[in-house]
Coordinates of C-alpha atoms in Angstrom, one line a residue:
M1 CA 0.0 0.0 0.0
W2 CA 1.4 3.4 -1.0
T3 CA 0.8 4.9 2.5
S4 CA 3.4 2.7 4.1
D5 CA 6.1 4.4 2.1
I6 CA 5.5 8.0 3.2
E7 CA 7.8 7.9 6.2
S8 CA 10.6 6.5 4.2
M9 CA 10.2 9.0 1.4
V10 CA 10.1 12.0 3.8
F11 CA 13.1 10.6 5.7
T12 CA 15.1 10.2 2.5
R13 CA 14.4 13.8 1.4
V14 CA 15.1 15.3 4.9
K15 CA 18.3 13.3 5.2
A16 CA 19.5 14.3 1.7
K17 CA 18.8 18.0 2.2
G18 CA 20.1 17.9 5.8
N19 CA 23.4 16.3 4.7
N20 CA 23.9 18.8 2.0
A21 CA 23.3 21.8 4.4
L22 CA 24.8 20.5 7.7
K23 CA 27.4 17.8 7.1
S24 CA 30.3 20.1 6.7
K25 CA 29.6 21.9 10.0
Y26 CA 28.5 18.7 11.9
P27 CA 30.4 15.7 10.4
N28 CA 28.9 13.3 12.9
I29 CA 25.3 14.3 12.3
Y30 CA 23.1 11.2 12.4
F31 CA 19.6 10.7 10.9
T32 CA 17.4 7.9 12.0
T33 CA 13.8 6.5 12.0
N34 CA 14.6 4.2 14.9
D35 CA 14.0 5.2 18.5
R36 CA 16.8 3.0 19.8
V37 CA 20.4 2.9 18.6
Q38 CA 22.7 -0.2 18.8
T39 CA 25.9 1.8 18.4
E40 CA 27.6 4.7 20.2
P41 CA 25.4 7.8 20.0
K42 CA 26.3 10.5 17.5
F43 CA 25.3 14.1 17.8
P44 CA 23.4 15.9 16.6
T45 CA 20.8 13.2 16.1
I46 CA 17.7 13.7 14.0
Y47 CA 15.0 11.2 14.8
L48 CA 12.1 11.4 12.3
H49 CA 8.9 9.3 12.6
E50 CA 5.4 9.3 11.4
V51 CA 2.6 9.7 13.9
G52 CA -1.1 9.2 13.5
S53 CA -2.0 9.7 9.9
V54 CA -5.7 9.8 9.1
E55 CA -7.5 8.7 5.9
Q56 CA -9.1 11.5 3.8
G57 CA -11.0 11.8 0.6
M58 CA -13.1 8.6 0.7
D59 CA -15.1 7.9 -2.5
L60 CA -18.4 6.0 -2.6
E61 CA -16.8 2.6 -3.2
N62 CA -14.3 3.1 -0.3
T63 CA -12.1 0.3 -1.6
E64 CA -8.8 2.1 -1.5
I65 CA -7.1 5.0 0.3
N66 CA -7.2 8.1 -1.8
A67 CA -5.4 10.5 0.6
V68 CA -4.1 10.8 4.1
L69 CA -3.6 13.7 6.5
N70 CA 0.0 12.8 7.3
T71 CA 1.8 13.9 10.5
I72 CA 5.6 13.7 11.0
Q73 CA 7.4 14.3 14.2
V74 CA 11.1 15.3 14.3
D75 CA 13.3 15.2 17.4
V76 CA 16.7 16.8 17.3
T77 CA 19.1 16.0 20.2
D78 CA 22.6 17.2 20.9
N79 CA 25.0 16.9 23.8
E80 CA 26.9 20.2 23.3
S81 CA 24.5 23.2 23.1
Q82 CA 21.0 24.4 22.6
G83 CA 22.3 26.6 19.7
R84 CA 23.4 23.6 17.7
V85 CA 19.9 22.0 18.2
K86 CA 18.2 25.2 17.0
E87 CA 20.4 25.4 13.9
V88 CA 19.6 21.8 12.9
I89 CA 15.8 22.0 13.7
N90 CA 15.6 25.3 11.7
N91 CA 17.1 23.5 8.7
I92 CA 14.6 20.6 9.1
V93 CA 11.7 23.1 9.3
K94 CA 12.8 24.7 6.0
T95 CA 13.0 21.3 4.4
M96 CA 9.6 20.2 5.6
K97 CA 8.0 23.5 4.4
S98 CA 9.6 22.9 1.0
M99 CA 7.7 19.6 0.8
G100 CA 4.4 21.4 1.6
Y101 CA 4.1 20.5 5.3
T102 CA 2.6 22.9 7.8
V103 CA 4.2 23.3 11.2
I104 CA 1.6 22.2 13.7
S105 CA 3.9 22.3 16.8
L106 CA 6.8 24.7 16.7
P107 CA 10.0 23.4 18.1
E108 CA 9.7 22.8 21.8
F109 CA 13.0 22.8 23.8
Q110 CA 14.0 20.4 26.6
N111 CA 17.2 20.0 28.5
T112 CA 17.7 16.8 30.5
N113 CA 21.1 15.6 31.9
N114 CA 23.0 17.8 29.5
V115 CA 21.2 16.5 26.5
Y116 CA 19.5 19.3 24.5
R117 CA 16.4 18.4 22.5
Q118 CA 13.8 20.1 20.4
T119 CA 10.7 18.5 19.0
A120 CA 8.5 19.7 16.1
R121 CA 5.5 18.3 14.3
F122 CA 4.4 18.8 10.7
R123 CA 1.2 17.9 8.9
R124 CA 0.3 17.7 5.2
M125 CA -2.5 16.2 3.1
I126 CA -1.0 13.6 0.7
G127 CA -3.0 12.2 -2.2
K128 CA -2.4 8.8 -3.8
G129 CA -0.5 10.3 -6.8
D130 CA 1.3 13.2 -5.0
L131 CA 5.0 13.5 -5.1
L132 CA 7.0 14.8 -2.2

């Protein structure tokens, strides 16, 4: 089903644009869709995952999914500074906006045990034939 590929497509685009814009300044930048890592943590880390998409645009037959209201959450963590996290999340916001997403939760800052984190959520209607 086409909807199961959305997270992967968004992740690929965010990672490609993020690497182009941030890799020279942050050579250890790490992009992931997994909430657990098996290796030594790398910072900054960008964790992207899909949360609660909702079917939209049902037709009378209702035999396939025509569109979804897709929600993506992005968490950026770093062990050095809040400024680094802000720079990375601002880049992610620009990338998500370029794909037609609306920011539904502006980056929220948290600092726990010297790990700096910002979380943002994005939403977009995606039709069956849409390209990201």
